[in-house]
Amino acid sequence: YQKNKQNRKKLWLEQRVKEISSTVVRNLSHVEVPDIAFLYLAKGLNFVESKKASKEDLQYDTKEFLRKVSWKAFFHDNPTENNSFNEDEHPGLRIPSRRHPEYCNPLFDEIKTKLMGFVNSFMPADPKS
């Protein structure tokens, strides 16, 4: 059964690629394009492959966003803080900080609490195929 299924899938792929390569996608270069690439190219320029959303990724991204916003708010409220580089220091060689600022603002704390509450209670649905 598995072998028959694989043969049918291979035959379908060959037929589909032949149909696409003759009508939808034309290879004008000398580079050989894999069969699976023709299927993706036929979906159009606006096609974006979706990946499953995970709760852990959403939590990490939200925490990272809040950390960056906290630093922006901290430096906005404290413009005299020394956040510049020494002249002999190359900014590309600096190790990025993963530290969170000690910034307290009741409005920001409320927004952070609500956002993290939403993210922690969020249950991602499976993307439609």
CSV table of N, CA, C and O in Angstrom, one decimal, residues 1 7 10 13 18 21 24 26 42 50 53-54 58-59 67 69 77-78 98 100 102 104-105 113 115 119-120 125:
chain,number,residue,atom,x,y,z
A,1,TYR,N,0.8,-1.2,0.0
A,1,TYR,CA,0.0,0.0,0.0
A,1,TYR,C,0.9,1.3,0.0
A,1,TYR,O,0.6,2.2,-0.7
A,7,ASN,N,4.1,5.9,-5.3
A,7,ASN,CA,4.1,6.0,-6.8
A,7,ASN,C,3.0,6.9,-7.3
A,7,ASN,O,3.3,7.7,-8.2
A,10,LYS,N,4.2,10.5,-6.6
A,10,LYS,CA,5.3,10.8,-7.6
A,10,LYS,C,4.7,11.1,-8.9
A,10,LYS,O,5.1,12.1,-9.6
A,13,LEU,N,2.9,14.5,-8.8
A,13,LEU,CA,3.9,15.6,-8.8
A,13,LEU,C,4.4,15.8,-10.2
A,13,LEU,O,4.5,17.0,-10.6
A,18,LYS,N,4.6,19.3,-14.8
A,18,LYS,CA,4.5,19.5,-16.2
A,18,LYS,C,3.5,20.5,-16.6
A,18,LYS,O,3.7,21.4,-17.5
A,21,SER,N,4.8,24.0,-15.4
A,21,SER,CA,5.9,24.5,-16.2
A,21,SER,C,5.5,25.0,-17.6
A,21,SER,O,6.2,25.8,-18.2
A,24,VAL,N,2.1,28.2,-16.1
A,24,VAL,CA,2.2,29.2,-15.0
A,24,VAL,C,3.6,29.7,-14.8
A,24,VAL,O,3.8,30.9,-14.8
A,26,ARG,N,7.6,29.8,-15.9
A,26,ARG,CA,8.6,29.6,-17.0
A,26,ARG,C,10.0,29.8,-16.4
A,26,ARG,O,10.3,30.9,-15.9
A,42,ALA,N,4.2,28.4,-8.3
A,42,ALA,CA,2.9,28.5,-8.9
A,42,ALA,C,1.9,29.1,-8.0
A,42,ALA,O,0.9,29.6,-8.4
A,50,SER,N,2.8,29.2,6.0
A,50,SER,CA,2.6,29.5,7.4
A,50,SER,C,3.1,28.3,8.3
A,50,SER,O,3.2,27.2,7.8
A,53,ALA,N,1.8,28.2,15.1
A,53,ALA,CA,2.1,29.1,16.2
A,53,ALA,C,2.3,28.3,17.5
A,53,ALA,O,1.5,27.4,17.8
A,54,SER,N,3.3,28.6,18.2
A,54,SER,CA,3.4,27.9,19.5
A,54,SER,C,3.3,29.0,20.6
A,54,SER,O,3.7,30.1,20.5
A,58,LEU,N,5.3,32.7,21.3
A,58,LEU,CA,4.5,34.0,21.6
A,58,LEU,C,5.0,34.6,22.9
A,58,LEU,O,5.1,35.8,23.0
A,59,GLN,N,5.1,33.7,23.9
A,59,GLN,CA,5.6,34.3,25.2
A,59,GLN,C,7.0,34.9,25.1
A,59,GLN,O,7.2,36.0,25.7
A,67,ARG,N,10.7,44.0,27.1
A,67,ARG,CA,12.0,44.4,27.5
A,67,ARG,C,12.5,45.5,26.7
A,67,ARG,O,13.0,46.5,27.3
A,69,VAL,N,10.7,47.8,25.0
A,69,VAL,CA,9.9,48.9,25.3
A,69,VAL,C,10.3,49.5,26.7
A,69,VAL,O,10.4,50.7,26.9
A,77,ASP,N,12.9,58.5,30.1
A,77,ASP,CA,12.7,59.2,31.4
A,77,ASP,C,14.1,59.6,32.0
A,77,ASP,O,14.1,60.5,32.9
A,78,ASN,N,15.2,59.0,31.6
A,78,ASN,CA,16.5,59.3,32.2
A,78,ASN,C,17.5,59.6,31.1
A,78,ASN,O,18.4,58.8,30.8
A,98,ARG,N,20.9,41.1,27.9
A,98,ARG,CA,19.6,40.4,28.0
A,98,ARG,C,19.0,40.8,29.3
A,98,ARG,O,18.0,40.3,29.8
A,100,HIS,N,16.9,43.2,32.1
A,100,HIS,CA,15.7,43.9,32.1
A,100,HIS,C,15.9,45.2,32.9
A,100,HIS,O,16.5,45.1,34.0
A,102,GLU,N,15.3,48.3,35.5
A,102,GLU,CA,14.5,48.5,36.7
A,102,GLU,C,13.7,49.7,36.5
A,102,GLU,O,14.0,50.8,37.0
A,104,CYS,N,9.9,51.5,36.7
A,104,CYS,CA,8.6,51.4,37.3
A,104,CYS,C,7.7,52.6,36.9
A,104,CYS,O,8.1,53.7,37.1
A,105,ASN,N,6.6,52.2,36.3
A,105,ASN,CA,5.6,53.2,35.9
A,105,ASN,C,4.3,52.5,36.0
A,105,ASN,O,4.1,51.4,35.4
A,113,THR,N,1.1,43.7,32.5
A,113,THR,CA,0.3,42.7,33.2
A,113,THR,C,-0.8,42.2,32.3
A,113,THR,O,-1.0,40.9,32.2
A,115,LEU,N,-1.1,42.4,29.0
A,115,LEU,CA,-0.5,41.7,27.8
A,115,LEU,C,0.0,40.3,28.1
A,115,LEU,O,-0.3,39.4,27.4
A,119,VAL,N,-1.4,36.7,26.7
A,119,VAL,CA,-0.4,35.8,26.1
A,119,VAL,C,-0.5,34.4,26.8
A,119,VAL,O,-0.5,33.4,26.2
A,120,ASN,N,-0.5,34.4,28.1
A,120,ASN,CA,-0.5,33.2,28.9
A,120,ASN,C,-1.8,32.4,28.8
A,120,ASN,O,-1.8,31.2,28.9
A,125,ALA,N,-4.6,28.2,17.5
A,125,ALA,CA,-5.4,27.2,16.7
A,125,ALA,C,-4.4,26.7,15.6
A,125,ALA,O,-3.5,27.3,15.3
